[in-house]
Amino acid sequence: RPRRLGGRVPRRPGQLQPLPNAPEPFRSRIDWSRRKLESALPWLVGGWLAVVSVLSIRLFAGWLWVRRLKRDASERLDHLWEERLSRLVQELKVSRPVRLFRSALVEVPTVIGWLRPAILVPASALINLTPSQLEAILGHELAHIRRNDYLVNLLQKIVETFLFYHPAVWWVTREISRERENCCDDLTVAVCGDRVAYARALATLEELRSSSLPLSLAATGGPLLQRIRRLLEIPAEANRSGWWLAGMMASIT
């Protein structure tokens, strides 16, 4: 039994103590809550480790898939697209060399890598997009490279893995992703100058897309309808009607 010092029982580190003058029922509830928490703590830590392990495996699998994309992307586009990409690199002031490949493993134009970035373009985008639309999409991917978004996205995934239980983390990362796409859209419009053509390109790419890689950055990321409404400068109040949204998507495709 602990000895009293000056009429008080010494408190062990990390031990929850009831208030000295608290009523007896209140002290009993605090003791009961402390015992429950201490008994459940091993299960909570074990559950956290299990979820972190699953999310880490998923993140590692995404990293392996990205490495495969970069390894298998060996078919370069023709010199005309290389020249267009070089012009966009100069206009967007991208300091690193960027490679442009055709890939059968992606469904939409995608940027991968940070130190040695590469843009992968599927054959479906070359067929379904006009040259000006595809040029605008390439500008969007270059905007990601200029802003180092690939590295930021990787850090986001790591934070989400370890702090998956906190709703504020998911809200913050979702807002960061949304604003990241908005910033890249603004840079793209500043280069291509045609908001409607760019919105049409995004809508066409959404029809070609079924999923996205966790460690890649595609032009169709983020809430697409909100991005299109923002590009076309349509008031937010118009978003209340689902019929209006369907009409908007049909009008730009």
GROMACS .gro file of N, CA, C and O in nm, residues 45-167:
model
  492
   45VAL      N    1  -0.401  -0.119  -2.947
   45VAL     CA    2  -0.270  -0.113  -3.012
   45VAL      C    3  -0.256  -0.224  -3.115
   45VAL      O    4  -0.204  -0.202  -3.226
   46GLY      N    5  -0.305  -0.344  -3.081
   46GLY     CA    6  -0.298  -0.454  -3.178
   46GLY      C    7  -0.380  -0.425  -3.303
   46GLY      O    8  -0.338  -0.455  -3.415
   47GLY      N    9  -0.500  -0.366  -3.284
   47GLY     CA   10  -0.582  -0.331  -3.400
   47GLY      C   11  -0.517  -0.224  -3.486
   47GLY      O   12  -0.521  -0.231  -3.610
   48TRP      N   13  -0.454  -0.126  -3.419
   48TRP     CA   14  -0.384  -0.021  -3.494
   48TRP      C   15  -0.271  -0.080  -3.577
   48TRP      O   16  -0.254  -0.046  -3.695
   49LEU      N   17  -0.193  -0.170  -3.517
   49LEU     CA   18  -0.083  -0.233  -3.590
   49LEU      C   19  -0.134  -0.316  -3.707
   49LEU      O   20  -0.072  -0.319  -3.815
   50ALA      N   21  -0.247  -0.384  -3.688
   50ALA     CA   22  -0.301  -0.467  -3.797
   50ALA      C   23  -0.344  -0.381  -3.915
   50ALA      O   24  -0.313  -0.412  -4.031
   51VAL      N   25  -0.415  -0.270  -3.887
   51VAL     CA   26  -0.460  -0.184  -3.996
   51VAL      C   27  -0.343  -0.116  -4.064
   51VAL      O   28  -0.338  -0.105  -4.187
   52VAL      N   29  -0.245  -0.070  -3.986
   52VAL     CA   30  -0.127  -0.008  -4.044
   52VAL      C   31  -0.052  -0.107  -4.134
   52VAL      O   32  -0.002  -0.072  -4.241
   53SER      N   33  -0.045  -0.233  -4.092
   53SER     CA   34   0.022  -0.334  -4.173
   53SER      C   35  -0.050  -0.353  -4.306
   53SER      O   36   0.014  -0.362  -4.413
   54VAL      N   37  -0.183  -0.360  -4.303
   54VAL     CA   38  -0.260  -0.379  -4.426
   54VAL      C   39  -0.242  -0.259  -4.519
   54VAL      O   40  -0.218  -0.274  -4.640
   55LEU      N   41  -0.252  -0.139  -4.464
   55LEU     CA   42  -0.236  -0.019  -4.546
   55LEU      C   43  -0.094  -0.007  -4.600
   55LEU      O   44  -0.073   0.040  -4.712
   56SER      N   45   0.005  -0.049  -4.520
   56SER     CA   46   0.144  -0.044  -4.567
   56SER      C   47   0.166  -0.141  -4.682
   56SER      O   48   0.238  -0.110  -4.778
   57ILE      N   49   0.106  -0.260  -4.672
   57ILE     CA   50   0.118  -0.357  -4.782
   57ILE      C   51   0.053  -0.301  -4.908
   57ILE      O   52   0.108  -0.314  -5.019
   58ARG      N   53  -0.061  -0.238  -4.894
   58ARG     CA   54  -0.128  -0.177  -5.009
   58ARG      C   55  -0.042  -0.065  -5.069
   58ARG      O   56  -0.029  -0.054  -5.192
   59LEU      N   57   0.019   0.016  -4.985
   59LEU     CA   58   0.106   0.123  -5.034
   59LEU      C   59   0.229   0.066  -5.105
   59LEU      O   60   0.271   0.116  -5.210
   60PHE      N   61   0.287  -0.039  -5.048
   60PHE     CA   62   0.403  -0.102  -5.110
   60PHE      C   63   0.367  -0.166  -5.243
   60PHE      O   64   0.444  -0.159  -5.340
   61ALA      N   65   0.248  -0.227  -5.250
   61ALA     CA   66   0.203  -0.285  -5.377
   61ALA      C   67   0.185  -0.177  -5.483
   61ALA      O   68   0.219  -0.197  -5.601
   62GLY      N   69   0.133  -0.061  -5.443
   62GLY     CA   70   0.121   0.050  -5.537
   62GLY      C   71   0.256   0.099  -5.586
   62GLY      O   72   0.272   0.132  -5.704
   63TRP      N   73   0.355   0.099  -5.496
   63TRP     CA   74   0.490   0.140  -5.535
   63TRP      C   75   0.550   0.041  -5.635
   63TRP      O   76   0.615   0.082  -5.733
   64LEU      N   77   0.529  -0.088  -5.613
   64LEU     CA   78   0.579  -0.188  -5.708
   64LEU      C   79   0.511  -0.173  -5.844
   64LEU      O   80   0.576  -0.190  -5.949
   65TRP      N   81   0.382  -0.143  -5.843
   65TRP     CA   82   0.311  -0.127  -5.969
   65TRP      C   83   0.362  -0.004  -6.046
   65TRP      O   84   0.377  -0.007  -6.168
   66VAL      N   85   0.392   0.103  -5.974
   66VAL     CA   86   0.446   0.223  -6.038
   66VAL      C   87   0.583   0.193  -6.098
   66VAL      O   88   0.616   0.238  -6.208
   67ARG      N   89   0.665   0.115  -6.027
   67ARG     CA   90   0.795   0.077  -6.082
   67ARG      C   91   0.778  -0.007  -6.209
   67ARG      O   92   0.856   0.008  -6.304
   68ARG      N   93   0.678  -0.091  -6.211
   68ARG     CA   94   0.653  -0.170  -6.331
   68ARG      C   95   0.610  -0.081  -6.447
   68ARG      O   96   0.652  -0.101  -6.562
   69LEU      N   97   0.527   0.019  -6.416
   69LEU     CA   98   0.485   0.112  -6.520
   69LEU      C   99   0.605   0.182  -6.582
   69LEU      O  100   0.616   0.196  -6.704
   70LYS      N  101   0.696   0.229  -6.497
   70LYS     CA  102   0.812   0.300  -6.547
   70LYS      C  103   0.905   0.206  -6.624
   70LYS      O  104   0.965   0.244  -6.725
   71ARG      N  105   0.917   0.082  -6.579
   71ARG     CA  106   1.007  -0.014  -6.644
   71ARG      C  107   0.954  -0.056  -6.781
   71ARG      O  108   1.030  -0.070  -6.877
   72ASP      N  109   0.822  -0.075  -6.791
   72ASP     CA  110   0.764  -0.125  -6.916
   72ASP      C  111   0.731  -0.013  -7.014
   72ASP      O  112   0.696  -0.042  -7.129
   73ALA      N  113   0.737   0.113  -6.969
   73ALA     CA  114   0.704   0.224  -7.058
   73ALA      C  115   0.828   0.258  -7.141
   73ALA      O  116   0.911   0.340  -7.102
   74SER      N  117   0.844   0.193  -7.253
   74SER     CA  118   0.964   0.210  -7.335
   74SER      C  119   0.934   0.272  -7.471
   74SER      O  120   1.027   0.308  -7.545
   75GLU      N  121   0.807   0.286  -7.508
   75GLU     CA  122   0.772   0.337  -7.640
   75GLU      C  123   0.755   0.488  -7.633
   75GLU      O  124   0.659   0.539  -7.574
   76ARG      N  125   0.845   0.560  -7.692
   76ARG     CA  126   0.837   0.706  -7.692
   76ARG      C  127   0.740   0.753  -7.799
   76ARG      O  128   0.722   0.688  -7.904
   77LEU      N  129   0.678   0.869  -7.775
   77LEU     CA  130   0.592   0.929  -7.876
   77LEU      C  131   0.677   0.994  -7.985
   77LEU      O  132   0.798   1.011  -7.970
   78ASP      N  133   0.610   1.031  -8.094
   78ASP     CA  134   0.685   1.086  -8.206
   78ASP      C  135   0.745   1.222  -8.170
   78ASP      O  136   0.712   1.283  -8.068
   79HIS      N  137   0.833   1.271  -8.256
   79HIS     CA  138   0.907   1.393  -8.227
   79HIS      C  139   0.817   1.515  -8.220
   79HIS      O  140   0.852   1.615  -8.155
   80LEU      N  141   0.701   1.512  -8.288
   80LEU     CA  142   0.611   1.627  -8.281
   80LEU      C  143   0.560   1.648  -8.138
   80LEU      O  144   0.555   1.762  -8.089
   81TRP      N  145   0.525   1.539  -8.072
   81TRP     CA  146   0.480   1.551  -7.934
   81TRP      C  147   0.596   1.583  -7.842
   81TRP      O  148   0.579   1.652  -7.740
   82GLU      N  149   0.715   1.538  -7.874
   82GLU     CA  150   0.832   1.575  -7.795
   82GLU      C  151   0.856   1.726  -7.803
   82GLU      O  152   0.891   1.791  -7.704
   83GLU      N  153   0.835   1.783  -7.921
   83GLU     CA  154   0.852   1.928  -7.937
   83GLU      C  155   0.744   2.004  -7.860
   83GLU      O  156   0.773   2.107  -7.796
   84ARG      N  157   0.621   1.954  -7.865
   84ARG     CA  158   0.514   2.020  -7.789
   84ARG      C  159   0.541   2.012  -7.639
   84ARG      O  160   0.518   2.108  -7.565
   85LEU      N  161   0.589   1.898  -7.595
   85LEU     CA  162   0.620   1.884  -7.453
   85LEU      C  163   0.734   1.978  -7.413
   85LEU      O  164   0.727   2.040  -7.305
   86SER      N  165   0.833   1.993  -7.497
   86SER     CA  166   0.944   2.084  -7.465
   86SER      C  167   0.894   2.228  -7.455
   86SER      O  168   0.939   2.303  -7.367
   87ARG      N  169   0.801   2.265  -7.542
   87ARG     CA  170   0.747   2.401  -7.535
   87ARG      C  171   0.668   2.422  -7.406
   87ARG      O  172   0.680   2.526  -7.340
   88LEU      N  173   0.589   2.321  -7.368
   88LEU     CA  174   0.513   2.332  -7.244
   88LEU      C  175   0.606   2.336  -7.123
   88LEU      O  176   0.579   2.408  -7.025
   89VAL      N  177   0.714   2.259  -7.127
   89VAL     CA  178   0.811   2.262  -7.017
   89VAL      C  179   0.868   2.402  -7.000
   89VAL      O  180   0.885   2.451  -6.887
   90GLN      N  181   0.897   2.470  -7.110
   90GLN     CA  182   0.951   2.605  -7.102
   90GLN      C  183   0.846   2.703  -7.052
   90GLN      O  184   0.877   2.791  -6.971
   91GLU      N  185   0.723   2.689  -7.099
   91GLU     CA  186   0.619   2.783  -7.058
   91GLU      C  187   0.583   2.767  -6.910
   91GLU      O  188   0.555   2.865  -6.842
   92LEU      N  189   0.585   2.643  -6.861
   92LEU     CA  190   0.553   2.619  -6.720
   92LEU      C  191   0.676   2.626  -6.630
   92LEU      O  192   0.663   2.609  -6.509
   93LYS      N  193   0.793   2.649  -6.689
   93LYS     CA  194   0.918   2.666  -6.614
   93LYS      C  195   0.948   2.544  -6.528
   93LYS      O  196   0.976   2.554  -6.408
   94VAL      N  197   0.938   2.427  -6.590
   94VAL     CA  198   0.972   2.302  -6.523
   94VAL      C  199   1.123   2.283  -6.533
   94VAL      O  200   1.179   2.284  -6.645
   95SER      N  201   1.190   2.267  -6.421
   95SER     CA  202   1.336   2.264  -6.419
   95SER      C  203   1.394   2.127  -6.449
   95SER      O  204   1.512   2.117  -6.485
   96ARG      N  205   1.316   2.021  -6.434
   96ARG     CA  206   1.370   1.886  -6.453
   96ARG      C  207   1.333   1.832  -6.590
   96ARG      O  208   1.227   1.865  -6.644
   97PRO      N  209   1.416   1.747  -6.647
   97PRO     CA  210   1.380   1.684  -6.776
   97PRO      C  211   1.265   1.586  -6.758
   97PRO      O  212   1.260   1.510  -6.661
   98VAL      N  213   1.172   1.590  -6.851
   98VAL     CA  214   1.050   1.507  -6.844
   98VAL      C  215   1.046   1.419  -6.967
   98VAL      O  216   1.066   1.466  -7.080
   99ARG      N  217   1.021   1.291  -6.946
   99ARG     CA  218   1.010   1.195  -7.056
   99ARG      C  219   0.863   1.167  -7.085
   99ARG      O  220   0.780   1.169  -6.995
  100LEU      N  221   0.834   1.138  -7.210
  100LEU     CA  222   0.697   1.115  -7.255
  100LEU      C  223   0.691   0.978  -7.322
  100LEU      O  224   0.764   0.951  -7.418
  101PHE      N  225   0.602   0.891  -7.270
  101PHE     CA  226   0.591   0.754  -7.320
  101PHE      C  227   0.446   0.720  -7.351
  101PHE      O  228   0.353   0.778  -7.294
  102ARG      N  229   0.429   0.624  -7.443
  102ARG     CA  230   0.299   0.561  -7.463
  102ARG      C  231   0.296   0.433  -7.379
  102ARG      O  232   0.391   0.355  -7.379
  103SER      N  233   0.186   0.411  -7.308
  103SER     CA  234   0.176   0.295  -7.219
  103SER      C  235   0.039   0.229  -7.235
  103SER      O  236  -0.063   0.298  -7.244
  104ALA      N  237   0.041   0.096  -7.237
  104ALA     CA  238  -0.084   0.020  -7.243
  104ALA      C  239  -0.135  -0.017  -7.105
  104ALA      O  240  -0.241  -0.078  -7.093
  105LEU      N  241  -0.064   0.023  -7.000
  105LEU     CA  242  -0.100  -0.014  -6.863
  105LEU      C  243  -0.175   0.095  -6.790
  105LEU      O  244  -0.218   0.075  -6.677
  106VAL      N  245  -0.193   0.212  -6.849
  106VAL     CA  246  -0.268   0.320  -6.787
  106VAL      C  247  -0.387   0.354  -6.876
  106VAL      O  248  -0.387   0.327  -6.996
  107GLU      N  249  -0.488   0.412  -6.814
  107GLU     CA  250  -0.610   0.447  -6.887
  107GLU      C  251  -0.621   0.594  -6.917
  107GLU      O  252  -0.699   0.635  -7.004
  108VAL      N  253  -0.550   0.678  -6.843
  108VAL     CA  254  -0.549   0.823  -6.866
  108VAL      C  255  -0.404   0.870  -6.855
  108VAL      O  256  -0.320   0.801  -6.796
  109PRO      N  257  -0.370   0.985  -6.913
  109PRO     CA  258  -0.235   1.037  -6.897
  109PRO      C  259  -0.198   1.051  -6.749
  109PRO      O  260  -0.273   1.106  -6.669
  110THR      N  261  -0.083   1.000  -6.713
  110THR     CA  262  -0.042   0.988  -6.572
  110THR      C  263   0.104   1.025  -6.559
  110THR      O  264   0.186   0.988  -6.644
  111VAL      N  265   0.137   1.097  -6.452
  111VAL     CA  266   0.276   1.130  -6.423
  111VAL      C  267   0.324   1.042  -6.308
  111VAL      O  268   0.253   1.022  -6.210
  112ILE      N  269   0.442   0.986  -6.323
  112ILE     CA  270   0.502   0.904  -6.218
  112ILE      C  271   0.646   0.949  -6.200
  112ILE      O  272   0.711   0.997  -6.293
  113GLY      N  273   0.696   0.932  -6.078
  113GLY     CA  274   0.833   0.967  -6.049
  113GLY      C  275   0.847   1.109  -6.002
  113GLY      O  276   0.763   1.196  -6.031
  114TRP      N  277   0.953   1.134  -5.927
  114TRP     CA  278   0.981   1.267  -5.874
  114TRP      C  279   1.115   1.320  -5.925
  114TRP      O  280   1.120   1.425  -5.989
  115LEU      N  281   1.224   1.248  -5.900
  115LEU     CA  282   1.354   1.294  -5.946
  115LEU      C  283   1.366   1.284  -6.098
  115LEU      O  284   1.424   1.373  -6.161
  116ARG      N  285   1.313   1.177  -6.154
  116ARG     CA  286   1.314   1.158  -6.299
  116ARG      C  287   1.170   1.134  -6.346
  116ARG      O  288   1.131   1.021  -6.375
  117PRO      N  289   1.089   1.238  -6.352
  117PRO     CA  290   0.947   1.220  -6.383
  117PRO      C  291   0.924   1.177  -6.526
  117PRO      O  292   1.002   1.208  -6.617
  118ALA      N  293   0.816   1.104  -6.544
  118ALA     CA  294   0.775   1.058  -6.677
  118ALA      C  295   0.624   1.069  -6.688
  118ALA      O  296   0.552   1.047  -6.590
  119ILE      N  297   0.578   1.105  -6.805
  119ILE     CA  298   0.435   1.113  -6.834
  119ILE      C  299   0.399   0.996  -6.924
  119ILE      O  300   0.457   0.979  -7.032
  120LEU      N  301   0.302   0.916  -6.879
  120LEU     CA  302   0.254   0.801  -6.956
  120LEU      C  303   0.122   0.838  -7.022
  120LEU      O  304   0.029   0.884  -6.955
  121VAL      N  305   0.113   0.813  -7.151
  121VAL     CA  306  -0.007   0.847  -7.229
  121VAL      C  307  -0.062   0.718  -7.288
  121VAL      O  308   0.010   0.647  -7.360
  122PRO      N  309  -0.189   0.685  -7.261
  122PRO     CA  310  -0.248   0.564  -7.323
  122PRO      C  311  -0.287   0.590  -7.467
  122PRO      O  312  -0.308   0.704  -7.509
  123ALA      N  313  -0.297   0.482  -7.543
  123ALA     CA  314  -0.338   0.495  -7.683
  123ALA      C  315  -0.480   0.550  -7.695
  123ALA      O  316  -0.511   0.621  -7.791
  124SER      N  317  -0.566   0.519  -7.598
  124SER     CA  318  -0.704   0.568  -7.604
  124SER      C  319  -0.709   0.720  -7.598
  124SER      O  320  -0.794   0.783  -7.661
  125ALA      N  321  -0.618   0.783  -7.521
  125ALA     CA  322  -0.614   0.929  -7.515
  125ALA      C  323  -0.568   0.987  -7.648
  125ALA      O  324  -0.618   1.092  -7.692
  126LEU      N  325  -0.473   0.921  -7.713
  126LEU     CA  326  -0.427   0.970  -7.843
  126LEU      C  327  -0.538   0.962  -7.947
  126LEU      O  328  -0.540   1.042  -8.042
  127ILE      N  329  -0.630   0.866  -7.930
  127ILE     CA  330  -0.737   0.848  -8.029
  127ILE      C  331  -0.856   0.937  -7.999
  127ILE      O  332  -0.914   0.998  -8.091
  128ASN      N  333  -0.893   0.950  -7.872
  128ASN     CA  334  -1.018   1.018  -7.836
  128ASN      C  335  -1.002   1.167  -7.808
  128ASN      O  336  -1.102   1.238  -7.800
  129LEU      N  337  -0.880   1.216  -7.792
  129LEU     CA  338  -0.858   1.357  -7.765
  129LEU      C  339  -0.801   1.426  -7.888
  129LEU      O  340  -0.723   1.367  -7.962
  130THR      N  341  -0.842   1.549  -7.908
  130THR     CA  342  -0.782   1.629  -8.013
  130THR      C  343  -0.641   1.670  -7.971
  130THR      O  344  -0.607   1.667  -7.852
  131PRO      N  345  -0.555   1.708  -8.064
  131PRO     CA  346  -0.419   1.750  -8.026
  131PRO      C  347  -0.417   1.863  -7.923
  131PRO      O  348  -0.335   1.862  -7.831
  132SER      N  349  -0.507   1.962  -7.937
  132SER     CA  350  -0.509   2.072  -7.841
  132SER      C  351  -0.555   2.025  -7.703
  132SER      O  352  -0.505   2.073  -7.601
  133GLN      N  353  -0.651   1.932  -7.700
  133GLN     CA  354  -0.697   1.879  -7.572
  133GLN      C  355  -0.587   1.798  -7.504
  133GLN      O  356  -0.564   1.813  -7.384
  134LEU      N  357  -0.520   1.713  -7.580
  134LEU     CA  358  -0.412   1.634  -7.521
  134LEU      C  359  -0.297   1.724  -7.476
  134LEU      O  360  -0.233   1.697  -7.373
  135GLU      N  361  -0.272   1.830  -7.548
  135GLU     CA  362  -0.168   1.924  -7.507
  135GLU      C  363  -0.205   1.989  -7.373
  135GLU      O  364  -0.118   2.009  -7.287
  136ALA      N  365  -0.333   2.021  -7.355
  136ALA     CA  366  -0.376   2.078  -7.227
  136ALA      C  367  -0.361   1.977  -7.114
  136ALA      O  368  -0.320   2.013  -7.002
  137ILE      N  369  -0.390   1.850  -7.140
  137ILE     CA  370  -0.374   1.747  -7.038
  137ILE      C  371  -0.227   1.730  -7.002
  137ILE      O  372  -0.192   1.713  -6.885
  138LEU      N  373  -0.140   1.734  -7.102
  138LEU     CA  374   0.004   1.727  -7.074
  138LEU      C  375   0.047   1.847  -6.989
  138LEU      O  376   0.134   1.834  -6.902
  139GLY      N  377  -0.012   1.963  -7.015
  139GLY     CA  378   0.018   2.079  -6.932
  139GLY      C  379  -0.023   2.058  -6.788
  139GLY      O  380   0.048   2.101  -6.695
  140HIS      N  381  -0.134   1.989  -6.767
  140HIS     CA  382  -0.178   1.958  -6.630
  140HIS      C  383  -0.077   1.867  -6.561
  140HIS      O  384  -0.041   1.889  -6.444
  141GLU      N  385  -0.029   1.767  -6.631
  141GLU     CA  386   0.069   1.677  -6.571
  141GLU      C  387   0.201   1.749  -6.543
  141GLU      O  388   0.265   1.724  -6.440
  142LEU      N  389   0.241   1.837  -6.631
  142LEU     CA  390   0.362   1.915  -6.606
  142LEU      C  391   0.345   2.008  -6.487
  142LEU      O  392   0.442   2.036  -6.416
  143ALA      N  393   0.224   2.056  -6.467
  143ALA     CA  394   0.200   2.140  -6.349
  143ALA      C  395   0.221   2.061  -6.220
  143ALA      O  396   0.274   2.113  -6.122
  144HIS      N  397   0.181   1.933  -6.221
  144HIS     CA  398   0.209   1.847  -6.105
  144HIS      C  399   0.360   1.834  -6.082
  144HIS      O  400   0.407   1.837  -5.968
  145ILE      N  401   0.434   1.818  -6.191
  145ILE     CA  402   0.579   1.803  -6.178
  145ILE      C  403   0.642   1.932  -6.125
  145ILE      O  404   0.729   1.930  -6.038
  146ARG      N  405   0.597   2.044  -6.176
  146ARG     CA  406   0.652   2.172  -6.131
  146ARG      C  407   0.628   2.194  -5.982
  146ARG      O  408   0.714   2.247  -5.911
  147ARG      N  409   0.512   2.151  -5.931
  147ARG     CA  410   0.477   2.173  -5.791
  147ARG      C  411   0.528   2.062  -5.699
  147ARG      O  412   0.500   2.063  -5.580
  148ASN      N  413   0.600   1.963  -5.753
  148ASN     CA  414   0.649   1.849  -5.672
  148ASN      C  415   0.534   1.775  -5.604
  148ASN      O  416   0.547   1.727  -5.491
  149ASP      N  417   0.423   1.763  -5.673
  149ASP     CA  418   0.305   1.700  -5.615
  149ASP      C  419   0.323   1.550  -5.595
  149ASP      O  420   0.256   1.490  -5.510
  150TYR      N  421   0.410   1.488  -5.673
  150TYR     CA  422   0.431   1.344  -5.656
  150TYR      C  423   0.487   1.315  -5.518
  150TYR      O  424   0.443   1.222  -5.448
  151LEU      N  425   0.585   1.394  -5.475
  151LEU     CA  426   0.644   1.376  -5.342
  151LEU      C  427   0.543   1.409  -5.233
  151LEU      O  428   0.533   1.338  -5.132
  152VAL      N  429   0.465   1.516  -5.252
  152VAL     CA  430   0.363   1.553  -5.153
  152VAL      C  431   0.258   1.443  -5.142
  152VAL      O  432   0.213   1.410  -5.032
  153ASN      N  433   0.219   1.386  -5.254
  153ASN     CA  434   0.121   1.278  -5.252
  153ASN      C  435   0.173   1.156  -5.176
  153ASN      O  436   0.100   1.091  -5.101
  154LEU      N  437   0.302   1.125  -5.194
  154LEU     CA  438   0.362   1.014  -5.122
  154LEU      C  439   0.361   1.039  -4.971
  154LEU      O  440   0.327   0.951  -4.891
  155LEU      N  441   0.395   1.160  -4.930
  155LEU     CA  442   0.392   1.194  -4.787
  155LEU      C  443   0.250   1.187  -4.732
  155LEU      O  444   0.228   1.143  -4.618
  156GLN      N  445   0.153   1.228  -4.812
  156GLN     CA  446   0.014   1.217  -4.769
  156GLN      C  447  -0.024   1.072  -4.742
  156GLN      O  448  -0.090   1.042  -4.642
  157LYS      N  449   0.014   0.983  -4.833
  157LYS     CA  450  -0.020   0.842  -4.815
  157LYS      C  451   0.044   0.784  -4.690
  157LYS      O  452  -0.017   0.702  -4.620
  158ILE      N  453   0.166   0.827  -4.658
  158ILE     CA  454   0.232   0.777  -4.538
  158ILE      C  455   0.159   0.827  -4.413
  158ILE      O  456   0.136   0.750  -4.317
  159VAL      N  457   0.121   0.953  -4.412
  159VAL     CA  458   0.047   1.007  -4.297
  159VAL      C  459  -0.087   0.937  -4.282
  159VAL      O  460  -0.129   0.902  -4.171
  160GLU      N  461  -0.157   0.915  -4.393
  160GLU     CA  462  -0.286   0.845  -4.386
  160GLU      C  463  -0.269   0.703  -4.335
  160GLU      O  464  -0.359   0.650  -4.268
  161THR      N  465  -0.156   0.640  -4.364
  161THR     CA  466  -0.133   0.503  -4.318
  161THR      C  467  -0.122   0.496  -4.167
  161THR      O  468  -0.181   0.409  -4.103
  162PHE      N  469  -0.047   0.587  -4.107
  162PHE     CA  470  -0.022   0.581  -3.963
  162PHE      C  471  -0.132   0.649  -3.881
  162PHE      O  472  -0.153   0.613  -3.765
  163LEU      N  473  -0.201   0.745  -3.939
  163LEU     CA  474  -0.307   0.818  -3.866
  163LEU      C  475  -0.442   0.793  -3.931
  163LEU      O  476  -0.524   0.884  -3.942
  164PHE      N  477  -0.466   0.671  -3.973
  164PHE     CA  478  -0.590   0.638  -4.042
  164PHE      C  479  -0.714   0.657  -3.955
  164PHE      O  480  -0.824   0.677  -4.004
  165TYR      N  481  -0.698   0.650  -3.824
  165TYR     CA  482  -0.811   0.655  -3.731
  165TYR      C  483  -0.862   0.796  -3.707
  165TYR      O  484  -0.968   0.813  -3.647
  166HIS      N  485  -0.789   0.897  -3.751
  166HIS     CA  486  -0.825   1.035  -3.717
  166HIS      C  487  -0.903   1.098  -3.833
  166HIS      O  488  -0.849   1.114  -3.942
  167PRO      N  489  -1.028   1.137  -3.812
  167PRO     CA  490  -1.106   1.196  -3.922
  167PRO      C  491  -1.045   1.325  -3.974
  167PRO      O  492  -1.057   1.355  -4.093
   0.00000   0.00000   0.00000
